[in-house]
PDB file of C-alpha atoms (C1' of nucleotides) in Angstrom:
ATOM      1  CA  UNK A1198      29.061  -3.046   1.095  1.00  0.00           C
ATOM      2  CA  UNK A1199      30.242  -3.228   4.585  1.00  0.00           C
ATOM      3  CA  UNK A1200      31.062  -6.250   6.711  1.00  0.00           C
ATOM      4  CA  UNK A1201      31.305  -6.380  10.479  1.00  0.00           C
ATOM      5  CA  UNK A1202      34.377  -4.064  10.891  1.00  0.00           C
ATOM      6  CA  UNK A1203      32.857  -1.393   8.649  1.00  0.00           C
ATOM      7  CA  UNK A1204      29.490  -1.473  10.402  1.00  0.00           C
ATOM      8  CA  UNK A1205      31.268  -1.440  13.853  1.00  0.00           C
ATOM      9  CA  UNK A1206      33.257   1.562  12.685  1.00  0.00           C
ATOM     10  CA  UNK A1207      30.107   3.463  11.722  1.00  0.00           C
ATOM     11  CA  UNK A1208      28.462   2.466  14.970  1.00  0.00           C
ATOM     12  CA  UNK A1209      31.263   3.800  17.048  1.00  0.00           C
ATOM     13  CA  UNK A1210      31.377   7.200  15.180  1.00  0.00           C
ATOM     14  CA  UNK A1211      27.475   7.439  15.448  1.00  0.00           C
ATOM     15  CA  UNK A1212      27.707   7.139  19.198  1.00  0.00           C
ATOM     16  CA  UNK A1213      30.085  10.160  19.211  1.00  0.00           C
ATOM     17  CA  UNK A1214      28.104  12.220  16.612  1.00  0.00           C
ATOM     18  CA  UNK A1215      24.378  11.684  17.119  1.00  0.00           C
ATOM     19  CA  UNK A1216      23.678  10.112  20.580  1.00  0.00           C
ATOM     20  CA  UNK A1217      21.137  12.164  22.502  1.00  0.00           C
ATOM     21  CA  UNK A1218      20.075  14.264  19.502  1.00  0.00           C
ATOM     22  CA  UNK A1219      16.576  14.644  18.237  1.00  0.00           C
ATOM     23  CA  UNK A1220      15.451  13.723  14.695  1.00  0.00           C
ATOM     24  CA  UNK A1221      13.731  17.002  13.660  1.00  0.00           C
ATOM     25  CA  UNK A1222      12.989  16.152  10.061  1.00  0.00           C
ATOM     26  CA  UNK A1223      12.969  13.089   7.812  1.00  0.00           C
ATOM     27  CA  UNK A1224      13.313  13.753   4.095  1.00  0.00           C
ATOM     28  CA  UNK A1225      12.687  10.666   1.922  1.00  0.00           C
ATOM     29  CA  UNK A1226      14.157  11.158  -1.448  1.00  0.00           C
ATOM     30  CA  UNK A1227      13.621   7.408  -2.536  1.00  0.00           C
ATOM     31  CA  UNK A1228      11.018   5.473  -0.628  1.00  0.00           C
ATOM     32  CA  UNK A1229      12.357   2.223  -2.103  1.00  0.00           C
ATOM     33  CA  UNK A1230      14.822   1.710   0.762  1.00  0.00           C
ATOM     34  CA  UNK A1231      12.084   1.998   3.436  1.00  0.00           C
ATOM     35  CA  UNK A1232      10.848  -1.610   3.922  1.00  0.00           C
ATOM     36  CA  UNK A1233       8.553  -0.980   6.915  1.00  0.00           C
ATOM     37  CA  UNK A1234       6.281   0.678   7.783  1.00  0.00           C
ATOM     38  CA  UNK A1235       5.046   2.859   4.835  1.00  0.00           C
ATOM     39  CA  UNK A1236       7.196   5.830   3.936  1.00  0.00           C
ATOM     40  CA  UNK A1237       4.514   8.226   5.269  1.00  0.00           C
ATOM     41  CA  UNK A1238       4.394   6.410   8.754  1.00  0.00           C
ATOM     42  CA  UNK A1239       8.221   6.082   8.791  1.00  0.00           C
ATOM     43  CA  UNK A1240       8.532   9.786   8.519  1.00  0.00           C
ATOM     44  CA  UNK A1241       5.776  10.608  10.897  1.00  0.00           C
ATOM     45  CA  UNK A1242       6.910   8.222  13.587  1.00  0.00           C
ATOM     46  CA  UNK A1243      10.553   9.318  13.480  1.00  0.00           C
ATOM     47  CA  UNK A1244      10.127  13.101  13.557  1.00  0.00           C
ATOM     48  CA  UNK A1245      10.494  14.307  17.038  1.00  0.00           C
ATOM     49  CA  UNK A1246      12.214  11.348  18.614  1.00  0.00           C
ATOM     50  CA  UNK A1247      15.550  11.228  20.326  1.00  0.00           C
ATOM     51  CA  UNK A1248      18.376   8.820  19.500  1.00  0.00           C
ATOM     52  CA  UNK A1249      19.020   6.944  22.785  1.00  0.00           C
ATOM     53  CA  UNK A1250      21.560   4.375  21.839  1.00  0.00           C
ATOM     54  CA  UNK A1251      23.210   2.686  18.804  1.00  0.00           C
ATOM     55  CA  UNK A1252      23.456  -1.147  18.539  1.00  0.00           C
ATOM     56  CA  UNK A1253      25.102  -3.393  16.045  1.00  0.00           C
ATOM     57  CA  UNK A1254      24.268  -7.014  15.390  1.00  0.00           C
ATOM     58  CA  UNK A1255      26.394  -8.597  12.684  1.00  0.00           C
ATOM     59  CA  UNK A1256      26.071  -6.146   9.721  1.00  0.00           C
ATOM     60  CA  UNK A1257      22.894  -4.556  10.979  1.00  0.00           C
ATOM     61  CA  UNK A1258      22.873  -1.164  12.672  1.00  0.00           C
ATOM     62  CA  UNK A1259      20.068  -0.425  15.123  1.00  0.00           C
ATOM     63  CA  UNK A1260      19.089   3.028  16.513  1.00  0.00           C
ATOM     64  CA  UNK A1261      17.263   2.801  19.875  1.00  0.00           C
ATOM     65  CA  UNK A1262      14.698   5.671  19.905  1.00  0.00           C
ATOM     66  CA  UNK A1263      12.918   7.558  22.735  1.00  0.00           C
ATOM     67  CA  UNK A1264       9.478   6.478  21.543  1.00  0.00           C
ATOM     68  CA  UNK A1265      10.358   2.838  22.248  1.00  0.00           C
ATOM     69  CA  UNK A1266      10.923   1.933  18.660  1.00  0.00           C
ATOM     70  CA  UNK A1267      13.946   0.892  16.835  1.00  0.00           C
ATOM     71  CA  UNK A1268      15.391   2.016  13.471  1.00  0.00           C
ATOM     72  CA  UNK A1269      17.284  -0.907  11.803  1.00  0.00           C
ATOM     73  CA  UNK A1270      19.521  -0.161   8.874  1.00  0.00           C
ATOM     74  CA  UNK A1271      21.185  -2.711   6.654  1.00  0.00           C
ATOM     75  CA  UNK A1272      23.624  -1.049   4.364  1.00  0.00           C
ATOM     76  CA  UNK A1273      23.986  -4.109   2.039  1.00  0.00           C
ATOM     77  CA  UNK A1274      26.399  -3.327  -0.792  1.00  0.00           C
ATOM     78  CA  UNK A1275      26.399   0.421  -1.223  1.00  0.00           C
ATOM     79  CA  UNK A1276      24.535   1.975   1.757  1.00  0.00           C
ATOM     80  CA  UNK A1277      26.427   4.917   3.494  1.00  0.00           C
ATOM     81  CA  UNK A1278      25.791   6.940   6.499  1.00  0.00           C
ATOM     82  CA  UNK A1279      27.305  10.413   6.418  1.00  0.00           C
ATOM     83  CA  UNK A1280      27.444  13.043   9.196  1.00  0.00           C
ATOM     84  CA  UNK A1281      27.477  15.905   8.762  1.00  0.00           C
ATOM     85  CA  UNK A1282      25.500  15.266   5.526  1.00  0.00           C
ATOM     86  CA  UNK A1283      26.623  16.749   2.338  1.00  0.00           C
ATOM     87  CA  UNK A1284      23.507  16.221   0.211  1.00  0.00           C
ATOM     88  CA  UNK A1285      25.045  13.707  -2.193  1.00  0.00           C
ATOM     89  CA  UNK A1286      23.037  12.935  -5.340  1.00  0.00           C
ATOM     90  CA  UNK A1287      22.844   9.421  -3.972  1.00  0.00           C
ATOM     91  CA  UNK A1288      21.156  10.490  -0.733  1.00  0.00           C
ATOM     92  CA  UNK A1289      17.878   8.482  -0.311  1.00  0.00           C
ATOM     93  CA  UNK A1290      16.846   9.646   3.222  1.00  0.00           C
ATOM     94  CA  UNK A1291      18.051  12.775   5.037  1.00  0.00           C
ATOM     95  CA  UNK A1292      17.628  12.898   8.738  1.00  0.00           C
ATOM     96  CA  UNK A1293      17.640  16.587  10.003  1.00  0.00           C
ATOM     97  CA  UNK A1294      18.918  16.625  13.645  1.00  0.00           C
ATOM     98  CA  UNK A1295      18.509  18.981  16.513  1.00  0.00           C
ATOM     99  CA  UNK A1296      22.064  20.329  16.134  1.00  0.00           C
ATOM    100  CA  UNK A1297      21.081  21.739  12.723  1.00  0.00           C
ATOM    101  CA  UNK A1298      23.134  19.216  10.789  1.00  0.00           C
ATOM    102  CA  UNK A1299      21.973  16.298   8.782  1.00  0.00           C
ATOM    103  CA  UNK A1300      22.629  12.635   8.889  1.00  0.00           C
ATOM    104  CA  UNK A1301      22.491  11.404   5.221  1.00  0.00           C
ATOM    105  CA  UNK A1302      21.588   7.937   4.241  1.00  0.00           C
ATOM    106  CA  UNK A1303      23.015   7.321   0.743  1.00  0.00           C
ATOM    107  CA  UNK A1304      22.694   4.181  -1.400  1.00  0.00           C
ATOM    108  CA  UNK A1305      23.715   3.967  -4.977  1.00  0.00           C
ATOM    109  CA  UNK A1306      22.262   0.559  -5.751  1.00  0.00           C
ATOM    110  CA  UNK A1307      19.090   0.805  -3.674  1.00  0.00           C
ATOM    111  CA  UNK A1308      19.678  -2.659  -1.977  1.00  0.00           C
ATOM    112  CA  UNK A1309      19.847  -1.236   1.488  1.00  0.00           C
ATOM    113  CA  UNK A1310      16.949  -1.682   3.869  1.00  0.00           C
ATOM    114  CA  UNK A1311      15.597   0.648   6.593  1.00  0.00           C
ATOM    115  CA  UNK A1312      12.968  -0.596   9.052  1.00  0.00           C
ATOM    116  CA  UNK A1313      11.250   1.109  11.892  1.00  0.00           C
ATOM    117  CA  UNK A1314      10.105  -1.644  14.208  1.00  0.00           C
ATOM    118  CA  UNK A1315       8.746  -2.258  17.727  1.00  0.00           C
ATOM    119  CA  UNK A1316      11.265  -4.966  18.464  1.00  0.00           C
ATOM    120  CA  UNK A1317      14.440  -5.460  16.505  1.00  0.00           C
ATOM    121  CA  UNK A1318      15.038  -8.894  18.073  1.00  0.00           C
ATOM    122  CA  UNK A1319      11.942 -10.138  16.248  1.00  0.00           C
ATOM    123  CA  UNK A1320      13.333  -9.234  12.775  1.00  0.00           C
ATOM    124  CA  UNK A1321      13.526 -12.289  10.521  1.00  0.00           C
ATOM    125  CA  UNK A1322      16.991 -11.383   9.623  1.00  0.00           C
ATOM    126  CA  UNK A1323      18.004 -11.312  13.248  1.00  0.00           C
ATOM    127  CA  UNK A1324      16.336 -14.532  14.176  1.00  0.00           C
ATOM    128  CA  UNK A1325      18.172 -16.349  11.435  1.00  0.00           C
ATOM    129  CA  UNK A1326      21.661 -15.107  12.345  1.00  0.00           C
ATOM    130  CA  UNK A1327      24.407 -17.409  13.544  1.00  0.00           C
ATOM    131  CA  UNK A1328      26.727 -16.256  16.234  1.00  0.00           C
ATOM    132  CA  UNK A1329      29.428 -13.625  15.487  1.00  0.00           C
ATOM    133  CA  UNK A1330      33.057 -14.919  15.610  1.00  0.00           C
ATOM    134  CA  UNK A1331      33.670 -12.956  18.850  1.00  0.00           C
ATOM    135  CA  UNK A1332      30.715 -14.749  20.580  1.00  0.00           C
ATOM    136  CA  UNK A1333      32.100 -18.214  19.789  1.00  0.00           C
ATOM    137  CA  UNK A1334      34.580 -20.471  21.561  1.00  0.00           C
ATOM    138  CA  UNK A1335      37.024 -22.325  19.432  1.00  0.00           C
ATOM    139  CA  UNK A1336      35.592 -25.613  20.507  1.00  0.00           C
ATOM    140  CA  UNK A1337      32.130 -24.605  19.423  1.00  0.00           C
ATOM    141  CA  UNK A1338      33.544 -23.336  16.129  1.00  0.00           C
ATOM    142  CA  UNK A1339      35.265 -26.781  15.578  1.00  0.00           C
ATOM    143  CA  UNK A1340      32.114 -28.551  16.306  1.00  0.00           C
ATOM    144  CA  UNK A1341      30.014 -26.443  13.987  1.00  0.00           C
ATOM    145  CA  UNK A1342      32.367 -27.309  10.974  1.00  0.00           C
ATOM    146  CA  UNK A1343      32.378 -30.978  11.894  1.00  0.00           C
ATOM    147  CA  UNK A1344      29.262 -32.003   9.877  1.00  0.00           C
ATOM    148  CA  UNK A1345      29.475 -29.552   7.105  1.00  0.00           C
ATOM    149  CA  UNK A1346      30.435 -30.778   3.683  1.00  0.00           C
ATOM    150  CA  UNK A1347      30.121 -27.321   2.093  1.00  0.00           C
ATOM    151  CA  UNK A1348      33.147 -25.583   0.807  1.00  0.00           C
ATOM    152  CA  UNK A1349      34.661 -23.579   3.524  1.00  0.00           C
ATOM    153  CA  UNK A1350      34.563 -20.104   1.845  1.00  0.00           C
ATOM    154  CA  UNK A1351      30.792 -20.013   1.137  1.00  0.00           C
ATOM    155  CA  UNK A1352      30.207 -21.363   4.566  1.00  0.00           C
ATOM    156  CA  UNK A1353      31.972 -18.347   6.126  1.00  0.00           C
ATOM    157  CA  UNK A1354      29.715 -16.181   4.212  1.00  0.00           C
ATOM    158  CA  UNK A1355      26.555 -17.833   5.337  1.00  0.00           C
ATOM    159  CA  UNK A1356      25.166 -15.441   7.987  1.00  0.00           C
ATOM    160  CA  UNK A1357      22.884 -18.167   9.343  1.00  0.00           C
ATOM    161  CA  UNK A1358      26.060 -20.164  10.054  1.00  0.00           C
ATOM    162  CA  UNK A1359      28.439 -17.572  11.440  1.00  0.00           C
ATOM    163  CA  UNK A1360      27.458 -13.831  11.162  1.00  0.00           C
ATOM    164  CA  UNK A1361      29.515 -10.690  10.423  1.00  0.00           C
ATOM    165  CA  UNK A1362      32.048 -11.948   7.901  1.00  0.00           C
ATOM    166  CA  UNK A1363      31.714 -10.806   4.312  1.00  0.00           C
ATOM    167  CA  UNK A1364      33.540 -11.624   1.135  1.00  0.00           C
ATOM    168  CA  UNK A1365      36.701  -9.490   1.816  1.00  0.00           C
ATOM    169  CA  UNK A1366      37.382 -10.997   5.274  1.00  0.00           C
ATOM    170  CA  UNK A1367      36.501 -14.523   4.149  1.00  0.00           C
ATOM    171  CA  UNK A1368      39.231 -14.226   1.505  1.00  0.00           C
ATOM    172  CA  UNK A1369      41.758 -12.813   3.937  1.00  0.00           C
ATOM    173  CA  UNK A1370      41.211 -15.162   6.849  1.00  0.00           C
ATOM    174  CA  UNK A1371      41.515 -18.182   4.542  1.00  0.00           C
ATOM    175  CA  UNK A1372      44.736 -16.771   3.004  1.00  0.00           C
ATOM    176  CA  UNK A1373      46.188 -16.196   6.512  1.00  0.00           C
ATOM    177  CA  UNK A1374      45.237 -19.677   7.614  1.00  0.00           C
ATOM    178  CA  UNK A1375      46.699 -21.089   4.419  1.00  0.00           C
ATOM    179  CA  UNK A1376      43.470 -22.926   3.608  1.00  0.00           C
ATOM    180  CA  UNK A1377      42.017 -23.258   0.132  1.00  0.00           C
ATOM    181  CA  UNK A1378      38.635 -21.634  -0.222  1.00  0.00           C
ATOM    182  CA  UNK A1379      37.399 -24.922  -1.937  1.00  0.00           C
ATOM    183  CA  UNK A1380      38.070 -27.251   0.891  1.00  0.00           C
ATOM    184  CA  UNK A1381      35.043 -28.942   2.298  1.00  0.00           C
ATOM    185  CA  UNK A1382      34.613 -27.633   5.764  1.00  0.00           C
ATOM    186  CA  UNK A1383      34.619 -30.972   7.420  1.00  0.00           C
ATOM    187  CA  UNK A1384      37.969 -31.920   5.805  1.00  0.00           C
ATOM    188  CA  UNK A1385      39.862 -29.268   7.866  1.00  0.00           C
ATOM    189  CA  UNK A1386      42.101 -30.688  10.619  1.00  0.00           C
ATOM    190  CA  UNK A1387      41.684 -29.651  14.202  1.00  0.00           C
ATOM    191  CA  UNK A1388      44.862 -27.465  13.766  1.00  0.00           C
ATOM    192  CA  UNK A1389      43.484 -25.782  10.580  1.00  0.00           C
ATOM    193  CA  UNK A1390      40.111 -25.056  12.245  1.00  0.00           C
ATOM    194  CA  UNK A1391      41.929 -23.509  15.190  1.00  0.00           C
ATOM    195  CA  UNK A1392      44.030 -21.396  12.977  1.00  0.00           C
ATOM    196  CA  UNK A1393      41.251 -20.325  10.774  1.00  0.00           C
ATOM    197  CA  UNK A1394      39.183 -19.194  13.768  1.00  0.00           C
ATOM    198  CA  UNK A1395      42.132 -17.192  15.200  1.00  0.00           C
ATOM    199  CA  UNK A1396      42.866 -15.559  11.816  1.00  0.00           C
ATOM    200  CA  UNK A1397      39.209 -14.764  11.241  1.00  0.00           C
ATOM    201  CA  UNK A1398      38.957 -12.950  14.506  1.00  0.00           C
ATOM    202  CA  UNK A1399      42.320 -11.192  14.131  1.00  0.00           C
ATOM    203  CA  UNK A1400      41.441 -10.052  10.702  1.00  0.00           C
ATOM    204  CA  UNK A1401      38.218  -8.539  11.785  1.00  0.00           C
ATOM    205  CA  UNK A1402      39.915  -6.920  14.806  1.00  0.00           C
ATOM    206  CA  UNK A1403      42.699  -5.333  12.710  1.00  0.00           C
ATOM    207  CA  UNK A1404      40.081  -4.100  10.154  1.00  0.00           C
ATOM    208  CA  UNK A1405      38.182  -2.426  13.014  1.00  0.00           C
ATOM    209  CA  UNK A1406      41.360  -0.818  14.238  1.00  0.00           C
ATOM    210  CA  UNK A1407      41.925   0.709  10.860  1.00  0.00           C
ATOM    211  CA  UNK A1408      38.249   1.812  10.531  1.00  0.00           C
ATOM    212  CA  UNK A1409      37.353  -0.654   7.791  1.00  0.00           C
ATOM    213  CA  UNK A1410      38.222  -1.452   4.237  1.00  0.00           C
ATOM    214  CA  UNK A1411      37.307   1.248   1.617  1.00  0.00           C
ATOM    215  CA  UNK A1412      36.636  -0.790  -1.511  1.00  0.00           C
ATOM    216  CA  UNK A1413      34.085   0.694  -3.796  1.00  0.00           C
ATOM    217  CA  UNK A1414      31.616   2.595  -1.677  1.00  0.00           C
ATOM    218  CA  UNK A1415      32.411   2.193   1.907  1.00  0.00           C
ATOM    219  CA  UNK A1416      33.433   5.215   3.896  1.00  0.00           C
ATOM    220  CA  UNK A1417      33.397   6.233   7.499  1.00  0.00           C
ATOM    221  CA  UNK A1418      30.644   8.370   9.015  1.00  0.00           C
ATOM    222  CA  UNK A1419      32.703  11.471   8.232  1.00  0.00           C
ATOM    223  CA  UNK A1420      32.976  10.439   4.550  1.00  0.00           C
ATOM    224  CA  UNK A1421      36.649   9.592   4.906  1.00  0.00           C
ATOM    225  CA  UNK A1422      37.917   6.329   3.527  1.00  0.00           C
ATOM    226  CA  UNK A1423      38.796   3.467   5.972  1.00  0.00           C
ATOM    227  CA  UNK A1424      42.422   2.541   6.222  1.00  0.00           C
ATOM    228  CA  UNK A1425      42.418  -1.213   6.115  1.00  0.00           C
ATOM    229  CA  UNK A1426      42.469  -1.959   2.259  1.00  0.00           C
ATOM    230  CA  UNK A1427      46.133  -1.315   1.944  1.00  0.00           C
ATOM    231  CA  UNK A1428      46.627  -4.223   4.377  1.00  0.00           C
ATOM    232  CA  UNK A1429      44.734  -6.808   2.359  1.00  0.00           C
ATOM    233  CA  UNK A1430      46.843  -9.722   1.626  1.00  0.00           C
ATOM    234  CA  UNK A1431      44.770 -11.405  -1.154  1.00  0.00           C
ATOM    235  CA  UNK A1432      41.488  -9.725  -1.757  1.00  0.00           C
ATOM    236  CA  UNK A1433      41.500  -8.002  -5.225  1.00  0.00           C
ATOM    237  CA  UNK A1434      45.091  -9.140  -5.948  1.00  0.00           C
ATOM    238  CA  UNK A1435      44.408 -11.319  -8.907  1.00  0.00           C
ATOM    239  CA  UNK A1436      47.614 -11.778 -11.106  1.00  0.00           C
ATOM    240  CA  UNK A1437      49.850 -10.256  -8.367  1.00  0.00           C
ATOM    241  CA  UNK A1438      52.599 -12.214  -6.611  1.00  0.00           C
ATOM    242  CA  UNK A1439      51.540 -13.983  -3.394  1.00  0.00           C
ATOM    243  CA  UNK A1440      53.030 -12.088  -0.501  1.00  0.00           C
ATOM    244  CA  UNK A1441      54.161 -15.294   1.146  1.00  0.00           C
ATOM    245  CA  UNK A1442      55.485 -17.548  -1.787  1.00  0.00           C
ATOM    246  CA  UNK A1443      55.403 -15.224  -4.871  1.00  0.00           C
ATOM    247  CA  UNK A1444      53.156 -17.590  -6.936  1.00  0.00           C
ATOM    248  CA  UNK A1445      50.413 -15.717  -8.852  1.00  0.00           C
ATOM    249  CA  UNK A1446      47.083 -15.031  -7.012  1.00  0.00           C
ATOM    250  CA  UNK A1447      44.174 -16.563  -8.681  1.00  0.00           C
ATOM    251  CA  UNK A1448      40.547 -15.460  -8.875  1.00  0.00           C
ATOM    252  CA  UNK A1449      37.712 -17.901  -9.157  1.00  0.00           C
ATOM    253  CA  UNK A1450      33.998 -17.648  -8.505  1.00  0.00           C
ATOM    254  CA  UNK A1451      32.464 -19.597  -5.582  1.00  0.00           C
ATOM    255  CA  UNK A1452      28.637 -19.461  -5.188  1.00  0.00           C
ATOM    256  CA  UNK A1453      28.723 -16.215  -7.241  1.00  0.00           C
ATOM    257  CA  UNK A1454      31.362 -14.424  -5.209  1.00  0.00           C
ATOM    258  CA  UNK A1455      34.777 -13.415  -6.282  1.00  0.00           C
ATOM    259  CA  UNK A1456      37.277 -15.573  -4.585  1.00  0.00           C
ATOM    260  CA  UNK A1457      41.058 -14.774  -4.341  1.00  0.00           C
ATOM    261  CA  UNK A1458      43.584 -17.269  -3.184  1.00  0.00           C
ATOM    262  CA  UNK A1459      47.146 -18.515  -3.643  1.00  0.00           C
ATOM    263  CA  UNK A1460      47.071 -21.809  -5.413  1.00  0.00           C
ATOM    264  CA  UNK A1461      50.335 -22.757  -3.899  1.00  0.00           C
ATOM    265  CA  UNK A1462      50.416 -21.893  -0.218  1.00  0.00           C
ATOM    266  CA  UNK A1463      46.674 -22.327   0.375  1.00  0.00           C
ATOM    267  CA  UNK A1464      45.973 -25.929   0.386  1.00  0.00           C
TER     268      UNK A1464
ATOM    269  C1'  DA B 639      19.219 -30.531   3.111  1.00  0.00           C
ATOM    270  C1'  DA B 640      22.282 -28.178   0.282  1.00  0.00           C
ATOM    271  C1'  DT B 641      23.798 -25.668  -3.715  1.00  0.00           C
ATOM    272  C1'  DG B 642      23.458 -22.699  -7.559  1.00  0.00           C
ATOM    273  C1'  DG B 643      21.614 -19.199 -10.206  1.00  0.00           C
ATOM    274  C1'  DG B 644      19.090 -15.126 -10.628  1.00  0.00           C
ATOM    275  C1'  DA B 645      17.044 -11.000  -8.699  1.00  0.00           C
ATOM    276  C1'  DC B 646      17.246  -6.704  -6.409  1.00  0.00           C
ATOM    277  C1'  DC B 647      19.620  -1.908  -8.719  1.00  0.00           C
ATOM    278  C1'  DT B 648      23.130   1.596 -10.198  1.00  0.00           C
ATOM    279  C1'  DG B 649      27.715   3.096 -11.365  1.00  0.00           C
ATOM    280  C1'  DC B 650      32.335   2.524 -12.581  1.00  0.00           C
ATOM    281  C1'  DG B 651      36.331   1.011 -15.166  1.00  0.00           C
ATOM    282  C1'  DC B 652      37.939  -1.284 -18.939  1.00  0.00           C
ATOM    283  C1'  DG B 653      38.641  -2.457 -23.818  1.00  0.00           C
ATOM    284  C1'  DC B 654      37.494  -1.424 -28.396  1.00  0.00           C
TER     285       DC B 654
ATOM    286  C1'  DT C 272      34.495  10.575 -26.694  1.00  0.00           C
ATOM    287  C1'  DG C 273      31.277   6.979 -26.438  1.00  0.00           C
ATOM    288  C1'  DC C 274      29.440   2.371 -26.141  1.00  0.00           C
ATOM    289  C1'  DG C 275      28.944  -2.225 -24.276  1.00  0.00           C
ATOM    290  C1'  DC C 276      30.412  -5.381 -21.095  1.00  0.00           C
ATOM    291  C1'  DG C 277      31.731  -7.247 -16.741  1.00  0.00           C
ATOM    292  C1'  DC C 278      32.264  -6.379 -12.265  1.00  0.00           C
ATOM    293  C1'  DA C 279      30.762  -4.860  -7.418  1.00  0.00           C
ATOM    294  C1'  DG C 280      31.581  -5.623  -0.075  1.00  0.00           C
ATOM    295  C1'  DG C 281      24.835  -8.598   0.743  1.00  0.00           C
ATOM    296  C1'  DT C 282      20.792 -11.210   1.134  1.00  0.00           C
ATOM    297  C1'  DC C 283      16.564 -13.443  -0.428  1.00  0.00           C
ATOM    298  C1'  DC C 284      14.048 -16.547  -3.356  1.00  0.00           C
ATOM    299  C1'  DC C 285      13.293 -20.308  -6.121  1.00  0.00           C
ATOM    300  C1'  DA C 286      14.606 -24.408  -8.726  1.00  0.00           C
ATOM    301  C1'  DT C 287      17.016 -28.583  -8.722  1.00  0.00           C
TER     302       DT C 287
END
DNA sequence: AATGGGACCTGCGCGC
DNA sequence: TGCGCGCAGGTCCCAT
């Protein structure tokens, strides 16, 4: 489900909603989503602790807890955090809080991963992450693309290369930079690399400002939809006219992911 | 080394 | 109304 802007939205809302509150009860409705430690330990070690801070690293949410541990949540495709909880049939873990309300963790497809760990920085996923676009200089970005023969779009989705961008925003950034998703990364001119880098950051920033894109399952912490989907210029617009040149938007599959682009103005 | 396909799962929308 | 199919925002693993 969510990419960097969606996870950032949830992070900011969690800070307002649950910071300083105690987790009084953990109800595990489907233990499949708990990757470590065991479901029993997970419950035992979380009950009674206070939420001290909320962090985000790429698409990973991290709760810093008063017992020195960290709860790391990756929402993957369909994970949701909802507060106050509503007891959806897709709720997999329900955290009862000291304010009498629940924080629900929902996940239709059961891809999401919850981990209670001593040190989030040691997580394999974290160790493999490339830099977020906001932590990169344009020069470094250009240098990173220089030796890459891979198609640019799959490269933008490679979290070990650059982290935080997912399928929607990769499509959007390439459209805005007028670059074909199939171009080998090292074939981009300096100007194109600069433009792509700028558009990628701007797309992510705009998406954060609108509290994310509600496509399929993503919602804000309150359960409300995010507002950015109506500003998408190319994602999910197959068969519709390009907003720049009116040519029909095409959909292809690149490394297994739906890829939308304008065959005329993205070159 | 890099790429591609399948796996992990469930639910939804579509065409028939 | 019901069924089967294709599709889904992410990541990991394995084969080539």
